[in-house]
Short mmCIF file of C-alpha atoms in Angstrom, two decimals:
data_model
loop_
_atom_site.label_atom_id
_atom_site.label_comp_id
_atom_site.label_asym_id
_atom_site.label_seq_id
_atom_site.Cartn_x
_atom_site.Cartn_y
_atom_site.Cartn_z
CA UNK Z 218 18.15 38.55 35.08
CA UNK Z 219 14.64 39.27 33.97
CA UNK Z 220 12.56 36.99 31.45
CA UNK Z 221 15.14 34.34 32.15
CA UNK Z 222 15.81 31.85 29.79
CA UNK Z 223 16.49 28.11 29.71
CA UNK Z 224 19.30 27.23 27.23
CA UNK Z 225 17.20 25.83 25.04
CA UNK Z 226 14.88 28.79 24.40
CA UNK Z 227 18.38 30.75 24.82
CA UNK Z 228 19.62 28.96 21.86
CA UNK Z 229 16.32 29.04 19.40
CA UNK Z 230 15.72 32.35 20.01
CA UNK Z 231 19.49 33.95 19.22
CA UNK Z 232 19.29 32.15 16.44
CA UNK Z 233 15.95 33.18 14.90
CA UNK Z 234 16.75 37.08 16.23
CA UNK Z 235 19.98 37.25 14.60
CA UNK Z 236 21.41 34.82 12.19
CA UNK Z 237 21.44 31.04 12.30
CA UNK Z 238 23.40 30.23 14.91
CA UNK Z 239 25.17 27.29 16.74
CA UNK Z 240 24.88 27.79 20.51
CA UNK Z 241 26.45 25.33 23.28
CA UNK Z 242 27.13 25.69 26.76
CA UNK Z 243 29.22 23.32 29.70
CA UNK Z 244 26.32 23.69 31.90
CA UNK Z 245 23.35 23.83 29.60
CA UNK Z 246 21.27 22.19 33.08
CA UNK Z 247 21.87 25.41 34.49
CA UNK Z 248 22.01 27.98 32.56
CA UNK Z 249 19.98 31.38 32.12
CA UNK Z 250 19.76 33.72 29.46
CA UNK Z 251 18.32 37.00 27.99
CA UNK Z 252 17.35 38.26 24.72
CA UNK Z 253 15.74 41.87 24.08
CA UNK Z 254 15.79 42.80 20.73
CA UNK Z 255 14.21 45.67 18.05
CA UNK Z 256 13.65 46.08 14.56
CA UNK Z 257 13.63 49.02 12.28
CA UNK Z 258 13.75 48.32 8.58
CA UNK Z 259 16.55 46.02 8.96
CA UNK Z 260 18.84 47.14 11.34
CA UNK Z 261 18.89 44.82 14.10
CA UNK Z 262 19.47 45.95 18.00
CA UNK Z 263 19.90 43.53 20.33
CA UNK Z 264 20.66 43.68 24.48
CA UNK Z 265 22.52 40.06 25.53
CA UNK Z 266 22.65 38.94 28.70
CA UNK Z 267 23.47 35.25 29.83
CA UNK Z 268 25.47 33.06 31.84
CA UNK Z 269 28.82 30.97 29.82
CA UNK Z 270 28.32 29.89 26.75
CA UNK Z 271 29.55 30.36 23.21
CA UNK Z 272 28.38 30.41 19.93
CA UNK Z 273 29.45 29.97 16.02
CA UNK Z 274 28.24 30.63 12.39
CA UNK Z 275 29.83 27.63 10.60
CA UNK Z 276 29.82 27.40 6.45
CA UNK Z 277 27.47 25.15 6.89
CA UNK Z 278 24.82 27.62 8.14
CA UNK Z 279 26.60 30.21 5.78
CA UNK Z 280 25.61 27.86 2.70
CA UNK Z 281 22.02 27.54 4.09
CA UNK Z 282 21.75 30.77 4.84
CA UNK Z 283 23.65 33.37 3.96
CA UNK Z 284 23.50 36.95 5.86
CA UNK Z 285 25.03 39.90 4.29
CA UNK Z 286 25.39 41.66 7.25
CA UNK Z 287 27.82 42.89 10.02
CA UNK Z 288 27.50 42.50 13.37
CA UNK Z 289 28.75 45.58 16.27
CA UNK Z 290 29.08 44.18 19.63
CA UNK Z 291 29.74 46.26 22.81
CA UNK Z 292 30.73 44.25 25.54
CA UNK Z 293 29.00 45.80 28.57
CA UNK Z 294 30.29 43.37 31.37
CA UNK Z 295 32.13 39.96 31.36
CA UNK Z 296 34.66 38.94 29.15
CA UNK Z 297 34.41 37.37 25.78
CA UNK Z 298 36.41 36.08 23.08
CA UNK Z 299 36.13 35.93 19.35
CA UNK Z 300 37.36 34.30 16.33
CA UNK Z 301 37.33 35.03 12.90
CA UNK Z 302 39.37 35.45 9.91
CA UNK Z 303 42.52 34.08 11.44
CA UNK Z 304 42.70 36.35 14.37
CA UNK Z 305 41.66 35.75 17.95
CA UNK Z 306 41.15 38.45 20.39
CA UNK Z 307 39.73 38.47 23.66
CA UNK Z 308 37.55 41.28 24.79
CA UNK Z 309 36.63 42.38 28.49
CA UNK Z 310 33.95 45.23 29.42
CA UNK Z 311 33.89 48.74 27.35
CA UNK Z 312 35.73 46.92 24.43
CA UNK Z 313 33.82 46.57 20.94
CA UNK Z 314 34.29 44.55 17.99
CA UNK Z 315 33.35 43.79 14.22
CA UNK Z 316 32.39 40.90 12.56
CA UNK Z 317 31.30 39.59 9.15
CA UNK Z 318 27.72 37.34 8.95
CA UNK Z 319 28.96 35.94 5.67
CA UNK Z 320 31.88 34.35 7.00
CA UNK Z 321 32.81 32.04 9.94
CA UNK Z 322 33.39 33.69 13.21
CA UNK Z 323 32.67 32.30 16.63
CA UNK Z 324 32.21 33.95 20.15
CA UNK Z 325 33.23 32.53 23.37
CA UNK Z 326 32.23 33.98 27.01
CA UNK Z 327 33.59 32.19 30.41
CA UNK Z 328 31.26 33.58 32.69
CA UNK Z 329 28.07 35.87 32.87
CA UNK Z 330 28.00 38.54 30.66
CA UNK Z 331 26.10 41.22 29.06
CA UNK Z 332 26.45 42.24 25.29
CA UNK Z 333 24.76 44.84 23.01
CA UNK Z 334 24.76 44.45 19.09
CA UNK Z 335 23.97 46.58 15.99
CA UNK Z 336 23.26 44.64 13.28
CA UNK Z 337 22.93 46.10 9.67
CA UNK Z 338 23.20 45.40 5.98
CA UNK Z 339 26.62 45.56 4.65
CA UNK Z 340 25.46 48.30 1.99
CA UNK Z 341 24.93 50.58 4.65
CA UNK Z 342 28.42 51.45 4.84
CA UNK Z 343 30.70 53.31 2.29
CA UNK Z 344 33.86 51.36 3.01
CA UNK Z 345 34.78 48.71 1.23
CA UNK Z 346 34.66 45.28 2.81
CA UNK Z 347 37.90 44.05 1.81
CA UNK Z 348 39.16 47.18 4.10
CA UNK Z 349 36.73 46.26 6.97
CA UNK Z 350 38.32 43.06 6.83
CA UNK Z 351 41.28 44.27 8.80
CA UNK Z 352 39.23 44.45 11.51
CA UNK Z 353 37.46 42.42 12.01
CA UNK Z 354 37.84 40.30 15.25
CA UNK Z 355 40.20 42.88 16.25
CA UNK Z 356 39.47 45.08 19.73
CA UNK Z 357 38.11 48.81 19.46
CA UNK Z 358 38.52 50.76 22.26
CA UNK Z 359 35.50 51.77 24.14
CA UNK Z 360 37.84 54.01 26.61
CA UNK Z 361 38.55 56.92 23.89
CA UNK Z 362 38.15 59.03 21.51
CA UNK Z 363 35.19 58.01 18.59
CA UNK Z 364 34.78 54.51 20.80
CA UNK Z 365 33.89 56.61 24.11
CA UNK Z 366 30.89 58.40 22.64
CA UNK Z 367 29.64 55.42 20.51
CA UNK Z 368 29.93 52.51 23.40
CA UNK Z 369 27.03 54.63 25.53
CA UNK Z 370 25.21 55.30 22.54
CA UNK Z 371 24.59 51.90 21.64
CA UNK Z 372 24.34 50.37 25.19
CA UNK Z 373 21.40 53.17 25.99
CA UNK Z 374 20.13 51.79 22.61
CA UNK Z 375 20.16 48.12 23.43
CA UNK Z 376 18.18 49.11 26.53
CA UNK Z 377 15.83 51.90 25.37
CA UNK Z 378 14.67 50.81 21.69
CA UNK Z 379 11.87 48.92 21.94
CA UNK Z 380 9.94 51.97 23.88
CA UNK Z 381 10.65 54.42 20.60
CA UNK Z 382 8.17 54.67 17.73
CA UNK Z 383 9.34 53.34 14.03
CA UNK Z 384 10.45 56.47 13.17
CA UNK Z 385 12.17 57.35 15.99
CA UNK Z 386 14.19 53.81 16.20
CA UNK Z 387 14.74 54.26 12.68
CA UNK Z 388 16.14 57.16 12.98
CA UNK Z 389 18.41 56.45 15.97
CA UNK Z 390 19.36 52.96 14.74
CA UNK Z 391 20.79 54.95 11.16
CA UNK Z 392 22.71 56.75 13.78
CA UNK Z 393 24.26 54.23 15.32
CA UNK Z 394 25.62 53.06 12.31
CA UNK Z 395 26.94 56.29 10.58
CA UNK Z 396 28.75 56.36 14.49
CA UNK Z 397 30.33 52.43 14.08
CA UNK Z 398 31.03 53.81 10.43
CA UNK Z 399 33.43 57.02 11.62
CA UNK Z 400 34.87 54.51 14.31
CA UNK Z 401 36.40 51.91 11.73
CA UNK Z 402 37.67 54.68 9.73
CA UNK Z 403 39.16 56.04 12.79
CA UNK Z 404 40.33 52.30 13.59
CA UNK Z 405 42.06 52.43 9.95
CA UNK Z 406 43.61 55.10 10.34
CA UNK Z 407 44.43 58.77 8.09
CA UNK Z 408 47.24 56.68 6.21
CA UNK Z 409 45.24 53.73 4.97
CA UNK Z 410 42.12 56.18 4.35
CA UNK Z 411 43.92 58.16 2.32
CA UNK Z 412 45.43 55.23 0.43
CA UNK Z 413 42.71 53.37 -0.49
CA UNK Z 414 42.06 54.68 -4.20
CA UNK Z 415 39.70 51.66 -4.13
CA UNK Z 416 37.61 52.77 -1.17
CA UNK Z 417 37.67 57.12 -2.47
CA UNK Z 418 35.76 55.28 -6.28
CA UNK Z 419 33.16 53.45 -3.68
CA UNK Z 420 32.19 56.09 -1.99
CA UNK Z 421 32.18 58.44 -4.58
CA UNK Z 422 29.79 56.13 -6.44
CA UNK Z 423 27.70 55.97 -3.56
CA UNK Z 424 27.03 58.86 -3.23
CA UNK Z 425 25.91 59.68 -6.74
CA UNK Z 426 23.60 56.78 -6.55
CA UNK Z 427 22.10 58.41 -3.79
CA UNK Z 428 21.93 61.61 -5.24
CA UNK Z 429 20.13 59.84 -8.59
CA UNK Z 430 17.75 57.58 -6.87
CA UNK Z 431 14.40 58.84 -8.04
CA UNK Z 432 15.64 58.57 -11.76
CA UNK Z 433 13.97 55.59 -12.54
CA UNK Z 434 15.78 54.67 -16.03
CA UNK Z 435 19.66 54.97 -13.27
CA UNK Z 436 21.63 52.35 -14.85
CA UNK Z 437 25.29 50.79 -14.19
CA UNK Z 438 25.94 52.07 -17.76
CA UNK Z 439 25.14 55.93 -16.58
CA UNK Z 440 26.95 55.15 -13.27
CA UNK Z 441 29.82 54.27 -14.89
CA UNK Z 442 30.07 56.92 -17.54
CA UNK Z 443 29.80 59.88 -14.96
CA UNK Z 444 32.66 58.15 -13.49
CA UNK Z 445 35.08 57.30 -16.10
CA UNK Z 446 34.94 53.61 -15.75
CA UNK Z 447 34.13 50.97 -17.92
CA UNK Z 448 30.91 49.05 -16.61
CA UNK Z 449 33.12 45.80 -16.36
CA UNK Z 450 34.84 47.66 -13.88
CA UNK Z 451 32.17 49.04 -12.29
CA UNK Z 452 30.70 45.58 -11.58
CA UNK Z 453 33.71 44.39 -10.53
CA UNK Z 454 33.82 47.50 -7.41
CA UNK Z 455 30.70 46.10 -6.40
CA UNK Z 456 31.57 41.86 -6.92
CA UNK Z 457 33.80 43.02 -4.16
CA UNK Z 458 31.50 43.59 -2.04
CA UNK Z 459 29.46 40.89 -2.58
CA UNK Z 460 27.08 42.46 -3.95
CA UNK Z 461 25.89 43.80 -7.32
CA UNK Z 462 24.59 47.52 -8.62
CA UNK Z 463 21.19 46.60 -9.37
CA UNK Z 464 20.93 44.95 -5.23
CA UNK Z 465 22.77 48.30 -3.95
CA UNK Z 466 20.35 50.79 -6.19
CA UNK Z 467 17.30 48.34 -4.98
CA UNK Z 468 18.57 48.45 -1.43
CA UNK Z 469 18.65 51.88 -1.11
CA UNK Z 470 15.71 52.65 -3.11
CA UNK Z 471 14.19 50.66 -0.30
CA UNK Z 472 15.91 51.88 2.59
CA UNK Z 473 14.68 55.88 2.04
CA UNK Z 474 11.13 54.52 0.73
CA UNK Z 475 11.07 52.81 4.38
CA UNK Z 476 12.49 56.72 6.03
CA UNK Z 477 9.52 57.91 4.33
CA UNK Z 478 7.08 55.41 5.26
CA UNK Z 479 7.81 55.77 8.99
CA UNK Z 480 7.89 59.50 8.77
CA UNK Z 481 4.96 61.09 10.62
CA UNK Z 482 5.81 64.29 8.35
CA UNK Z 483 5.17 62.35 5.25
CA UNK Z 484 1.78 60.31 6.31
CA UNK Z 485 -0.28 62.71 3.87
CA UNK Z 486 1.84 61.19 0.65
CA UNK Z 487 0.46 57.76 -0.88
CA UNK Z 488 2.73 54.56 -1.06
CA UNK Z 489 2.46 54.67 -4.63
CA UNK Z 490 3.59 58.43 -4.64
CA UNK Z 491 6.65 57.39 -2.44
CA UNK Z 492 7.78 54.43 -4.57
CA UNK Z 493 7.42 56.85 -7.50
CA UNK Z 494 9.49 59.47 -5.80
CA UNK Z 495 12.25 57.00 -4.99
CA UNK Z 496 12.74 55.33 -8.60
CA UNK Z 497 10.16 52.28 -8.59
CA UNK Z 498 7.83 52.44 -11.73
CA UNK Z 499 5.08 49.65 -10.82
CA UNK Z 500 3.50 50.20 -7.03
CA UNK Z 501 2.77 45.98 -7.17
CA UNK Z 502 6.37 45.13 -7.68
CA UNK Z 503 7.45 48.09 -5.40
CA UNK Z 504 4.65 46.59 -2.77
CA UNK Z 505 6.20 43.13 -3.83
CA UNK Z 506 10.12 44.01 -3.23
CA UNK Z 507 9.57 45.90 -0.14
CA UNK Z 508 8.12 42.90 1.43
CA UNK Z 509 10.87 40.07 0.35
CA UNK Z 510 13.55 42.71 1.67
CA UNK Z 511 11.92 43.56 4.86
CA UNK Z 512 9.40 41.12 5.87
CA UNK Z 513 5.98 43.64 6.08
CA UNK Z 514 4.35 45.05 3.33
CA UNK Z 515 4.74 48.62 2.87
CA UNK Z 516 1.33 49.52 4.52
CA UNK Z 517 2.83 47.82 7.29
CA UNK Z 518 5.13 50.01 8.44
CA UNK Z 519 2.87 53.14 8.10
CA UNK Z 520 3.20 56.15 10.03
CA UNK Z 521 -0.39 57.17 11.57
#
């Protein structure tokens, strides 16, 4: 195991790289563990490996610090087990799972294993949560189909993304999770897909926010209208997701001023002329916002 570390170290540093965590392990004396991780924007890779140990978001750390993001894990080798929402399922090597940052789960290995993750904001994904609940702690199969071209992706991922450029991780990481997107709608099945009346409005909307992003005066009143709902219902699509439509329009905003940013293609265009392009009418606040959301200022992520 390279860049071994001690369970302490082990512990601090899963829980600054992901979200706050509680780690413990039987043989804490002992034990050795591994942490490579990459950032782009904020999607989170991560390549796991470490002897037995477990680990669990409680609603305490929830409270303190809530993360509205989900978590992909590919379990490369070992066995693990995980708990949330009521169901318990163990997982052994090629199996992948889903979990929710914004409510309890907990993770359990019995011996040495090795573990990539994908972890991205909720938003990211045009199916509703309530749906992704049903899987969550449940087992995808790594063995076929959409689960047998996503489990290498993300393992070669894990291993590879901290030698790519921004853009290039960027781009790869969105990958990644368009490909965990296509396999929980494979997971749910044509029935439930087809259905979900609930999920068909979310998308739809979605998609016309993305489509009206640069129009800075986009509103939940305009988003509404165009789709023949009242605004108290639109709000209420979106309380659903724990979120709101002024986060997901920011969010977005954000996320394709960030494509841009890292773009080699687009290094000739001014941050202020980006922000402007992608709906933001004051470059301070834009400068302002992109920082809170991902940490850097915008001239921080520059493509040269």
């Amino acid at each position: 195991m390279s860049d071994a570390l001690s369970f302490t170290d082990y512990s601090h540093a899963v829980s600054h790289a992901v979200v706050s965590l509680d780690v413990h392990s039987e043989r804490s004396e002992a034990f050795r563990g591994a942490l490579d991780a990459a950032v782009a924007g904020d999607i989170h890779v991560f390549g796991i490996d470490a002897d037995e140990h477990s680990v669990h978001r409680t609603p305490g750390l929830i409270a303190r610090a809530p993360q509205r993001y989900f978590k992909f894990s590919l379990i490369e080798r070992g066995t693990g087990f995980i708990v949330q929402d009521g169901r318990e399922i163990s997982l052994r090597a090629g199996d992948m799972a889903i979990y929710d940052t914004d409510r309890p789960y907990s993770l359990l290995f019995d011996d040495t294993m090795r573990m990539s993750v994908v972890m991205f904001p909720k938003v990211m994904l045009d199916i509703p949560a309530d749906t992704i609940s049903r899987l969550t702690a449940t087992r995808l199969d790594g063995a076929g189909g959409v689960g047998a071209m996503i489990g290498p992706y993300v393992a070669s991922l894990a291993r590879g993304a901290g030698e790519l450029d921004g853009h290039l991780a960027r781009r790869m990481f969105r990958t990644a999770v368009d490909m965990v997107g296509t396999l929980l709608e494979a997971n749910l099945g044509p029935e439930a897909a087809a259905a979900d009346a609930h999920g068909t409005l979310l998308r739809r909307i979605l998609d016309y926010i993305d489509e009206h992003l640069s129009d800075s005066e986009l509103s939940p009143s305009q988003i509404a209208a165009a789709h023949f709902v009242s605004v108290r219902h639109l709000h209420a699509v979106f309380n659903e997701q724990g979120t709101t439509v002024s986060t997901v329009i920011r969010t977005r905003r954000l996320e394709r001023c960030y494509d841009a940013l890292v773009d080699p293609q687009q290094a000739h265009r001014s941050i202020t002329a980006i922000a402007l392009t992608n709906g933001f009418v004051d470059s301070a606040h834009f400068s302002r916002t992109f920082r809170a959301h991902f940490g850097v200022p915008p001239s921080g992520v520059r493509a040269t």
